[in-house]
Coordinates of C-alpha atoms in Angstrom, one line a residue:
M991 CA 0.0 0.0 0.0
I992 CA 1.1 3.6 -0.7
L993 CA 0.5 4.5 3.0
E994 CA 3.0 1.9 4.3
Q995 CA 6.7 1.9 4.5
V996 CA 7.2 -0.6 1.6
Y997 CA 10.5 -1.3 0.1
D998 CA 9.4 -2.2 -3.4
V999 CA 11.6 -2.2 -6.5
P1000 CA 10.3 0.2 -9.2
I1001 CA 9.5 -1.3 -12.6
G1002 CA 12.3 0.6 -14.3
V1003 CA 15.0 -0.9 -12.1
R1004 CA 13.5 -4.4 -12.5
L1005 CA 13.7 -4.0 -16.3
L1006 CA 17.3 -2.6 -16.1
E1007 CA 18.4 -5.5 -13.9
K1008 CA 17.3 -7.9 -16.7
V1009 CA 20.1 -6.5 -18.8
S1010 CA 23.1 -8.8 -18.5
C1011 CA 25.7 -6.1 -17.8
L1012 CA 23.7 -4.9 -14.7
R1013 CA 22.6 -8.4 -13.6
N1014 CA 26.2 -9.6 -13.4
L1015 CA 27.5 -6.6 -11.5
S1016 CA 29.5 -7.4 -8.3
D1017 CA 28.0 -6.3 -5.0
L1018 CA 30.4 -3.3 -4.8
W1019 CA 29.6 -2.0 -8.3
K1020 CA 25.9 -2.7 -7.8
L1021 CA 26.0 -0.6 -4.6
R1022 CA 27.9 2.2 -6.5
W1023 CA 25.4 2.1 -9.4
H1024 CA 22.4 2.4 -7.1
K1025 CA 24.1 5.3 -5.1
F1026 CA 24.7 7.2 -8.4
N1027 CA 21.2 6.5 -9.5
V1028 CA 19.7 7.9 -6.2
L1029 CA 22.0 11.0 -6.3
L1030 CA 21.2 11.8 -9.9
L1031 CA 17.4 11.3 -9.5
T1032 CA 17.1 13.3 -6.3
F1033 CA 19.3 16.0 -7.8
L1034 CA 17.0 16.3 -10.8
S1035 CA 14.0 16.1 -8.5
Y1036 CA 14.9 19.0 -6.2
A1037 CA 16.4 21.1 -9.0
S1038 CA 13.0 20.8 -10.7
Y1039 CA 11.2 21.8 -7.5
H1040 CA 13.2 25.0 -7.4
M1041 CA 12.9 25.6 -11.2
A1042 CA 9.1 25.4 -10.8
R1043 CA 9.0 28.0 -8.0
K1044 CA 11.3 30.5 -9.7
P1045 CA 9.0 31.9 -12.4
T1046 CA 7.1 34.0 -9.8
S1047 CA 10.1 36.1 -9.2
V1048 CA 10.8 36.5 -12.9
V1049 CA 7.2 37.6 -13.9
K1050 CA 7.0 40.2 -11.1
S1051 CA 8.7 42.7 -13.5
V1052 CA 5.8 42.3 -16.1
L1053 CA 2.9 41.8 -13.7
H1054 CA 3.7 45.3 -12.4
Q1055 CA 5.9 47.6 -14.5
D1056 CA 6.2 51.3 -15.5
C1057 CA 4.4 51.6 -18.8
T1058 CA 5.2 55.3 -19.4
N1059 CA 7.8 54.8 -22.1
L1060 CA 5.9 51.9 -23.8
T1061 CA 3.6 52.2 -26.8
A1062 CA 0.0 51.2 -26.0
P1063 CA -2.2 49.4 -28.5
P1064 CA -4.1 51.9 -30.7
D1065 CA -7.5 50.6 -29.5
L1066 CA -6.7 51.0 -25.8
N1067 CA -7.7 54.2 -24.0
T1068 CA -4.9 54.9 -21.5
T1069 CA -6.3 58.1 -20.0
G1070 CA -5.5 58.0 -16.3
I1071 CA -3.5 54.8 -16.5
E1072 CA -0.5 56.0 -18.6
D1073 CA 2.0 54.4 -16.2
S1074 CA 0.1 51.1 -15.5
W1075 CA -1.9 50.1 -18.6
C1076 CA 0.6 47.3 -19.4
S1077 CA 0.5 45.8 -15.8
W1078 CA -1.6 42.8 -15.0
S1079 CA -4.6 43.5 -12.7
P1080 CA -4.8 43.3 -9.7
F1081 CA -1.0 44.1 -9.6
D1082 CA -1.4 47.4 -11.4
G1083 CA -2.0 49.7 -8.4
D1084 CA 0.2 51.6 -5.9
D1085 CA 0.0 48.6 -3.6
A1086 CA 1.4 46.2 -6.2
D1087 CA 4.6 45.4 -4.4
T1088 CA 2.7 44.6 -1.2
L1089 CA 0.3 42.3 -3.2
L1090 CA 3.3 40.6 -4.9
G1091 CA 4.9 40.1 -1.5
A1092 CA 1.7 38.6 -0.2
L1093 CA 1.7 36.2 -3.1
D1094 CA 5.1 35.0 -2.2
S1095 CA 4.2 34.7 1.4
A1096 CA 1.0 32.7 0.6
F1097 CA 3.3 30.1 -1.1
L1098 CA 6.0 30.1 1.5
F1099 CA 3.8 30.0 4.6
S1100 CA 1.9 27.1 3.1
Y1101 CA 5.3 25.5 2.3
A1102 CA 6.5 26.0 5.9
F1103 CA 3.3 24.4 7.3
G1104 CA 3.6 21.6 4.7
M1105 CA 7.2 20.9 5.8
Y1106 CA 6.1 19.9 9.3
L1107 CA 3.2 17.8 7.9
M1108 CA 5.0 16.2 5.0
G1109 CA 8.2 15.5 7.1
S1110 CA 6.2 13.4 9.5
L1111 CA 4.3 11.7 6.6
G1112 CA 7.4 11.2 4.5
E1113 CA 9.0 8.7 6.9
R1114 CA 5.8 6.7 7.1
V1115 CA 5.2 6.1 3.4
N1116 CA 7.2 5.0 0.5
V1117 CA 9.4 7.9 -0.5
R1118 CA 9.2 7.0 -4.2
Y1119 CA 5.4 7.5 -4.2
F1120 CA 5.7 10.5 -1.9
L1121 CA 8.2 12.4 -4.2
S1122 CA 6.7 11.5 -7.6
I1123 CA 3.1 12.5 -6.6
G1124 CA 4.4 15.7 -5.0
M1125 CA 6.3 16.6 -8.1
M1126 CA 3.3 16.0 -10.4
L1127 CA 0.9 18.0 -8.3
S1128 CA 3.5 20.8 -8.0
G1129 CA 3.6 20.9 -11.8
L1130 CA -0.2 21.0 -12.0
F1131 CA -0.5 24.0 -9.8
G1132 CA 2.4 25.8 -11.5
F1133 CA 0.5 25.3 -14.7
L1134 CA -2.7 26.7 -13.2
F1135 CA -0.9 29.9 -12.3
G1136 CA 0.3 30.3 -15.9
L1137 CA -3.2 29.5 -17.1
A1138 CA -4.4 32.9 -15.9
Y1139 CA -2.5 34.5 -18.8
W1140 CA -4.5 32.7 -21.5
T1141 CA -7.9 32.7 -19.7
D1142 CA -7.6 36.4 -18.6
I1143 CA -7.9 35.7 -14.9
H1144 CA -7.4 38.8 -12.7
S1145 CA -8.7 37.5 -9.3
L1146 CA -6.3 37.9 -6.4
A1147 CA -8.1 35.1 -4.6
Y1148 CA -7.3 32.7 -7.5
F1149 CA -3.6 33.5 -7.4
I1150 CA -3.5 33.2 -3.6
I1151 CA -5.3 29.8 -3.7
V1152 CA -3.0 28.4 -6.4
Q1153 CA 0.0 29.6 -4.5
V1154 CA -1.1 28.0 -1.2
L1155 CA -1.7 24.6 -2.9
A1156 CA 1.5 24.8 -4.9
G1157 CA 3.4 25.5 -1.6
L1158 CA 1.8 22.6 0.1
F1159 CA 2.9 20.1 -2.5
Q1160 CA 6.3 21.7 -3.0
S1161 CA 7.0 20.8 0.6
T1162 CA 7.1 17.1 -0.3
G1163 CA 10.5 17.6 -2.0
W1164 CA 13.0 18.3 0.6
P1165 CA 12.1 15.7 3.3
G1166 CA 11.8 13.0 0.6
C1167 CA 15.1 13.8 -1.2
V1168 CA 17.1 14.1 2.0
A1169 CA 15.6 10.9 3.4
A1170 CA 16.4 9.0 0.2
V1171 CA 20.0 10.2 0.1
G1172 CA 20.5 9.8 3.8
N1173 CA 19.4 6.1 3.5
W1174 CA 22.1 5.4 1.0
F1175 CA 25.1 7.4 2.4
G1176 CA 26.9 7.1 5.7
K1177 CA 28.7 9.9 7.4
S1178 CA 32.1 9.6 5.6
K1179 CA 32.6 12.8 3.6
R1180 CA 28.9 13.5 3.8
G1181 CA 29.5 17.3 3.9
L1182 CA 31.3 17.2 0.6
I1183 CA 29.0 14.8 -1.1
M1184 CA 25.9 16.7 0.0
G1185 CA 27.5 20.0 -0.6
I1186 CA 28.0 19.0 -4.3
W1187 CA 24.5 17.4 -4.4
R1188 CA 23.0 20.5 -2.7
S1189 CA 23.9 22.6 -5.8
H1190 CA 20.6 21.4 -7.2
H1191 CA 19.1 24.3 -5.4
S1192 CA 21.1 26.8 -7.5
I1193 CA 21.0 24.8 -10.7
G1194 CA 17.2 24.7 -10.4
N1195 CA 17.1 28.5 -9.8
I1196 CA 19.3 29.1 -12.8
A1197 CA 17.2 26.9 -15.0
G1198 CA 14.0 28.5 -13.8
S1199 CA 15.3 32.0 -14.4
L1200 CA 16.5 31.2 -17.9
I1201 CA 13.4 29.3 -18.9
A1202 CA 11.0 31.9 -17.4
G1203 CA 13.1 34.7 -18.7
A1204 CA 12.9 33.4 -22.2
F1205 CA 9.1 33.8 -22.3
V1206 CA 8.4 36.6 -19.8
E1207 CA 8.3 39.5 -22.3
Y1208 CA 5.8 38.1 -24.7
S1209 CA 3.9 35.3 -22.9
W1210 CA 4.4 35.0 -19.2
G1211 CA 2.0 32.1 -19.0
L1212 CA 4.7 30.0 -20.7
S1213 CA 7.1 31.0 -18.0
F1214 CA 5.0 28.8 -15.7
A1215 CA 3.8 26.2 -18.1
V1216 CA 7.2 25.0 -19.3
P1217 CA 8.8 24.4 -15.9
A1218 CA 5.5 22.8 -14.8
A1219 CA 5.7 20.3 -17.7
I1220 CA 9.3 19.5 -16.8
I1221 CA 8.7 18.8 -13.1
F1222 CA 5.6 16.7 -14.0
S1223 CA 7.7 14.6 -16.4
L1224 CA 10.5 14.2 -13.9
G1225 CA 8.0 13.0 -11.3
L1226 CA 7.0 10.2 -13.7
L1227 CA 10.7 9.4 -14.1
L1228 CA 11.2 9.1 -10.4
F1229 CA 8.2 6.8 -10.1
V1230 CA 9.8 4.4 -12.6
F1231 CA 13.4 4.5 -11.4
L1232 CA 13.9 5.8 -7.8
V1233 CA 15.0 3.2 -5.2
P1234 CA 14.9 5.2 -1.9
D1235 CA 16.1 2.4 0.4
P1236 CA 19.0 0.1 -0.1
R1237 CA 17.2 -2.8 1.4
A1238 CA 14.8 -2.9 -1.6
V1239 CA 17.6 -4.2 -3.8
G1240 CA 19.6 -6.2 -1.4
C1241 CA 22.3 -3.5 -0.6
P1242 CA 23.7 -3.0 2.9
V1243 CA 22.5 -0.1 5.0
P1244 CA 25.3 2.4 5.7
N1245 CA 26.5 3.2 9.2
H1246 CA 24.9 6.4 10.4
S1247 CA 26.1 6.5 14.0
L1248 CA 29.3 6.2 16.0
E1249 CA 27.5 3.7 18.3
T1250 CA 26.1 1.6 15.6
K1251 CA 28.1 -1.2 13.9
S1252 CA 27.4 -2.4 10.4
I1253 CA 25.0 -5.1 11.4
A1254 CA 22.7 -6.2 8.6
P1255 CA 19.2 -5.9 9.9
K1256 CA 16.8 -8.7 9.5
I1257 CA 14.1 -8.2 6.9
V1258 CA 11.3 -10.1 5.6
I1259 CA 10.8 -10.9 1.9
Q1260 CA 7.1 -11.2 1.1
E1261 CA 6.5 -13.0 -2.2
A1262 CA 3.3 -13.1 -4.0
G1263 CA 1.3 -16.0 -2.7
G1264 CA 4.2 -17.4 -0.8
D1265 CA 5.6 -17.6 2.7
S1266 CA 7.7 -15.0 4.5
N1267 CA 11.4 -15.8 5.1
S1268 CA 13.7 -14.0 7.4
L1269 CA 17.3 -13.4 6.3
D1270 CA 20.1 -10.9 6.4
S1271 CA 19.7 -7.9 4.1
T1272 CA 23.1 -8.4 2.6
S1273 CA 22.1 -11.8 1.2
V1274 CA 19.0 -10.5 -0.5
K1275 CA 19.1 -10.5 -4.3
S1276 CA 16.9 -8.1 -6.1
G1277 CA 15.8 -10.8 -8.5
Q1278 CA 14.2 -12.6 -5.6
I1279 CA 11.9 -9.7 -4.7
E1280 CA 8.5 -10.0 -6.2
H1281 CA 6.6 -7.2 -4.4
S1282 CA 8.1 -5.7 -1.2
I1283 CA 10.5 -6.0 1.6
H1284 CA 9.4 -5.2 5.1
K1285 CA 11.6 -4.9 8.1
S1286 CA 11.2 -7.4 10.9
S1287 CA 8.6 -6.3 13.4
D1288 CA 11.0 -6.8 16.3
T1289 CA 13.3 -4.0 15.1
D1290 CA 12.4 -1.2 17.4
D1291 CA 15.0 1.4 16.4
E1292 CA 13.5 1.9 13.0
K1293 CA 10.2 3.2 14.2
A1294 CA 9.2 6.7 13.1
I1295 CA 10.0 9.2 15.8
S1296 CA 7.6 11.8 17.2
F1297 CA 7.8 15.5 16.5
W1298 CA 8.7 16.4 20.1
R1299 CA 11.4 13.7 20.3
A1300 CA 13.0 15.1 17.2
V1301 CA 12.9 18.7 18.6
R1302 CA 14.8 17.5 21.7
I1303 CA 17.7 16.2 19.7
P1304 CA 20.6 18.5 20.6
G1305 CA 21.3 21.1 18.0
V1306 CA 18.0 20.9 16.2
I1307 CA 16.5 24.1 17.7
E1308 CA 19.7 26.2 17.2
Y1309 CA 20.1 25.1 13.6
S1310 CA 16.4 25.5 12.9
F1311 CA 16.3 29.1 13.9
S1312 CA 19.7 29.9 12.3
L1313 CA 18.2 28.5 9.1
F1314 CA 15.2 30.8 9.6
F1315 CA 17.5 33.8 9.0
T1316 CA 19.7 32.4 6.3
K1317 CA 16.6 31.4 4.3
L1318 CA 15.1 34.8 4.9
I1319 CA 18.2 36.2 3.1
N1320 CA 18.2 33.7 0.3
Y1321 CA 14.5 33.8 -0.5
T1322 CA 14.5 37.5 -0.5
F1323 CA 17.0 37.3 -3.3
L1324 CA 15.2 34.4 -4.9
Y1325 CA 11.9 36.3 -5.2
W1326 CA 13.0 39.9 -5.5
L1327 CA 16.4 40.0 -7.2
P1328 CA 15.2 40.2 -10.8
K1329 CA 12.9 43.1 -9.9
Y1330 CA 15.6 44.9 -7.9
L1331 CA 18.0 44.6 -10.8
K1332 CA 15.4 46.0 -13.2
D1333 CA 14.4 48.8 -10.9
S1334 CA 18.0 49.8 -10.3
S1335 CA 18.9 50.0 -13.9
E1336 CA 17.5 52.1 -16.8
T1337 CA 18.7 49.7 -19.5
L1338 CA 17.9 46.2 -18.2
G1339 CA 14.8 44.5 -19.5
S1340 CA 12.9 41.8 -17.7
Q1341 CA 14.7 39.0 -19.6
D1342 CA 18.1 40.6 -19.0
A1343 CA 17.4 41.0 -15.3
A1344 CA 16.4 37.4 -15.0
E1345 CA 19.6 36.2 -16.7
L1346 CA 21.8 38.5 -14.6
S1347 CA 20.2 37.2 -11.4
T1348 CA 21.6 33.7 -12.1
L1349 CA 25.0 35.0 -10.9
F1350 CA 23.7 34.8 -7.3
D1351 CA 22.9 31.1 -7.8
I1352 CA 26.1 30.4 -9.6
G1353 CA 28.0 31.8 -6.7
G1354 CA 25.8 29.7 -4.4
I1355 CA 26.9 26.5 -6.1
F1356 CA 30.6 27.1 -5.3
G1357 CA 29.8 28.5 -1.8
G1358 CA 27.8 25.4 -0.9
I1359 CA 30.4 23.0 -2.1
L1360 CA 33.2 24.8 -0.2
A1361 CA 31.0 24.9 3.0
G1362 CA 30.6 21.1 2.8
L1363 CA 34.3 20.6 2.2
L1364 CA 35.3 22.8 5.1
S1365 CA 32.9 21.0 7.3
D1366 CA 34.5 17.7 6.4
L1367 CA 38.0 18.9 6.8
T1368 CA 37.5 20.6 10.2
G1369 CA 34.5 18.6 11.6
M1370 CA 33.1 21.9 12.7
S1371 CA 29.8 22.6 11.0
A1372 CA 28.8 25.5 13.3
F1373 CA 32.1 27.3 12.9
T1374 CA 31.9 26.9 9.1
C1375 CA 28.4 28.5 9.1
G1376 CA 29.5 31.2 11.5
A1377 CA 32.3 32.3 9.2
Y1378 CA 29.9 32.5 6.3
F1379 CA 27.5 34.6 8.3
I1380 CA 30.2 37.0 9.3
L1381 CA 31.4 37.5 5.8
T1382 CA 27.9 37.9 4.4
I1383 CA 27.3 41.1 6.2
P1384 CA 30.0 43.2 4.5
S1385 CA 29.3 41.6 1.1
L1386 CA 25.6 42.8 1.3
F1387 CA 26.8 46.3 2.3
L1388 CA 29.3 46.5 -0.6
Y1389 CA 26.8 45.2 -3.1
R1390 CA 24.2 47.8 -2.2
E1391 CA 26.6 50.7 -2.1
F1392 CA 28.8 49.8 -5.1
G1393 CA 26.9 47.4 -7.3
D1394 CA 25.8 50.1 -9.7
V1395 CA 29.3 51.5 -10.3
S1396 CA 30.0 49.2 -13.2
A1397 CA 28.7 46.1 -14.8
G1398 CA 31.9 44.2 -13.9
L1399 CA 31.8 45.2 -10.3
N1400 CA 28.1 44.3 -10.1
T1401 CA 28.8 40.9 -11.5
F1402 CA 31.6 40.2 -9.1
L1403 CA 29.8 41.5 -6.0
L1404 CA 26.6 39.6 -6.9
F1405 CA 28.6 36.4 -7.3
M1406 CA 30.2 36.9 -3.9
V1407 CA 26.9 37.6 -2.2
G1408 CA 25.5 34.4 -3.6
F1409 CA 28.7 32.5 -2.6
L1410 CA 28.6 33.6 1.0
A1411 CA 24.8 33.7 1.6
N1412 CA 24.3 30.1 0.3
G1413 CA 27.0 28.5 2.4
P1414 CA 25.1 28.1 5.7
Y1415 CA 21.9 27.4 3.7
A1416 CA 23.5 24.5 1.9
L1417 CA 25.3 23.1 4.9
I1418 CA 22.4 23.2 7.4
T1419 CA 19.8 21.8 5.0
T1420 CA 22.0 18.9 4.0
A1421 CA 24.9 17.5 6.0
V1422 CA 23.8 19.0 9.3
S1423 CA 20.2 17.9 8.9
A1424 CA 21.3 14.4 7.9
D1425 CA 23.8 14.2 10.9
L1426 CA 21.1 15.3 13.3
G1427 CA 18.6 12.9 11.8
T1428 CA 21.0 10.0 12.5
H1429 CA 22.2 11.3 15.8
P1430 CA 23.7 8.7 18.2
E1431 CA 20.7 9.2 20.6
L1432 CA 18.5 7.7 17.9
K1433 CA 20.6 4.5 17.9
G1434 CA 21.1 4.5 14.1
S1435 CA 17.5 4.9 13.1
T1436 CA 17.4 6.4 9.6
R1437 CA 13.6 7.0 9.7
A1438 CA 14.2 10.1 11.8
L1439 CA 15.7 11.8 8.8
A1440 CA 12.5 13.1 7.3
T1441 CA 11.1 14.4 10.5
V1442 CA 14.3 16.2 11.6
T1443 CA 14.8 17.6 8.1
A1444 CA 11.2 18.9 8.0
I1445 CA 11.6 20.6 11.4
I1446 CA 14.8 22.3 10.4
D1447 CA 13.7 23.3 6.9
G1448 CA 10.1 24.0 8.0
T1449 CA 11.4 26.6 10.6
G1450 CA 13.7 28.0 7.9
S1451 CA 10.8 28.2 5.5
I1452 CA 8.9 30.5 7.9
G1453 CA 11.9 32.8 7.5
A1454 CA 11.7 32.3 3.7
A1455 CA 8.1 33.5 3.9
V1456 CA 8.9 36.5 6.1
G1457 CA 11.8 37.8 4.0
P1458 CA 9.9 38.4 0.7
L1459 CA 6.9 39.9 2.7
I1460 CA 9.2 42.4 4.4
A1461 CA 11.0 43.1 1.1
G1462 CA 7.7 43.8 -0.6
A1463 CA 6.6 46.2 2.1
L1464 CA 10.0 48.0 2.4
S1465 CA 10.8 48.3 -1.2
S1466 CA 7.8 50.5 -1.9
L1467 CA 9.1 53.2 0.6
E1468 CA 11.4 56.0 -0.4
N1469 CA 14.9 54.5 -0.3
G1470 CA 13.2 51.3 0.5
W1471 CA 15.9 49.0 -1.0
D1472 CA 18.3 50.4 1.5
Y1473 CA 16.1 49.2 4.3
V1474 CA 15.8 45.8 2.7
F1475 CA 19.5 45.4 2.7
Y1476 CA 19.9 46.6 6.3
A1477 CA 17.3 43.9 7.2
L1478 CA 19.3 41.3 5.5
M1479 CA 22.5 42.3 7.3
V1480 CA 20.7 42.1 10.7
S1481 CA 19.4 38.6 9.7
S1482 CA 22.9 37.4 9.0
A1483 CA 24.0 38.7 12.4
M1484 CA 21.1 36.9 14.1
G1485 CA 22.0 33.6 12.3
L1486 CA 25.5 33.9 13.7
L1487 CA 24.4 34.6 17.3
L1488 CA 22.1 31.6 17.3
L1489 CA 25.0 29.3 16.6
T1490 CA 27.2 30.7 19.4
R1491 CA 26.6 27.8 21.9
L1492 CA 27.3 25.2 19.3
M1493 CA 30.4 27.0 18.2
I1494 CA 31.7 27.1 21.8
N1495 CA 31.0 23.3 22.1
E1496 CA 32.7 22.6 18.9
G1497 CA 35.7 24.6 20.0
K1498 CA 35.9 22.6 23.3
S1499 CA 35.5 19.4 21.5
K1500 CA 38.3 20.2 19.0
F1501 CA 40.8 22.0 21.2
G1502 CA 39.7 21.5 24.8
K1503 CA 41.0 18.9 27.2
K1504 CA 37.6 18.0 28.6
K1505 CA 35.3 15.7 26.9
I1506 CA 32.0 17.0 25.7
P1507 CA 28.9 15.8 27.7
R1508 CA 26.8 13.2 26.1
N1509 CA 23.9 15.6 25.4
V1510 CA 26.1 17.9 23.2
P1511 CA 25.7 17.1 19.5
N1512 CA 28.7 15.8 17.6
L1513 CA 28.1 17.1 14.2
S1514 CA 31.4 16.1 12.7
T1515 CA 30.8 14.8 9.2
N1516 CA 34.1 13.0 8.9
S1517 CA 34.0 11.1 12.2
I1518 CA 33.4 7.8 10.6
K1519 CA 36.1 7.0 8.1
S1520 CA 34.5 4.3 6.2
E1521 CA 31.1 3.5 4.7
H1522 CA 29.5 0.1 5.2

């Protein structure tokens, strides 16, 4: 059943394993092939989630724009609306920025609420169904937003409802992807692996900006419809090929905890019309699996954990609220950067602004990878995040003050802001979340991953909702963009302060003589030197 934790083998994998070159793979190469498959599919999955949410920021510049210098159609009476005739009602008034900010917040508050709900649900159902259905429904509601262009819909309520439902189903992505990857990879070099994997966020934003920007000036409905079609198609691909748990194909479960040895758990193979047989997971051959693999009922440490137990894991609260502020920064840029670039320039069009905004995400790719590498090398995730938070503050100030001096300086500074702002975002939402989800207090349970990830990213998503809302309100004031950047600097400082206790504990652990008490989290991502 879809509402059970069933370890079934998708039809695409069953067909591929009938090919001789795959069927005759050694156990080591079989494991490597499945790991690559999971990394690739989840990378494409979450990149498409971000691609599908990016068009909203791109079309802002045509939903509300200054029409004074544009030529109106000859049959249109522009008396009294000379500066707004080309805008899309209801975003053609003086309160347009506030309404556009509310549109972002409708999506993001729904997304934040959905993270808590979907995280708990994600560890109780088959992740393959969970992700593929979430992707297809995200595509559906993205298409419905674009449909307003062709059907001439101007109802604010329509846009709000579509955004709320889109946000709800978009929240299936992160818990599902992190749970799938966490099930396959142990803690060895997890920061680097997930830092590289985490670049899907930036890749998706870049793709979304370029695709939406290609259509925005002549048919903004396509800016939504094309990404919607892509995420829907990739949802079908995941349904056919994703294997979210190594036990489904007879691969060993990696070691997630210092206290847990590589002991193959007992599982039960349930064959159609046959008897159940108990055996070690390492001896299971995928060809023997007819329908599903269930873990033995006497395995207590794989039960889904409660919300409150997950909150009490050391480090979860600090990282959750730190992510609140780093997502506030990143999502303000995600939803308002193209409009800021267009408003700040007399020569940039909507498509040019969308393309230039990709520099923020390109910088984010390298910043996220470096953050994961530093975390692996030092074993100090909180210190790594803290360093990024400190450097983000002057980079924001320099970009606001000197970004308009020249095109070259604007390019460099925007790249650096993206590089620094994305570091903590990438590290907290990947390696740190996965480490906390497999904390020693959970005795190696991997099913806590979705819940812990949802708590951290759900709290962060509240910040993501607040940021664009504040930006929409402040940007409409005189010198409003200055206030927006000041708010982002304060947010970076708050993110740093929230990690102070964890940074002190990491310093004691690394350089102090005394041992850390048991209730202090060990978030080192290179503490286990080998994967099982």
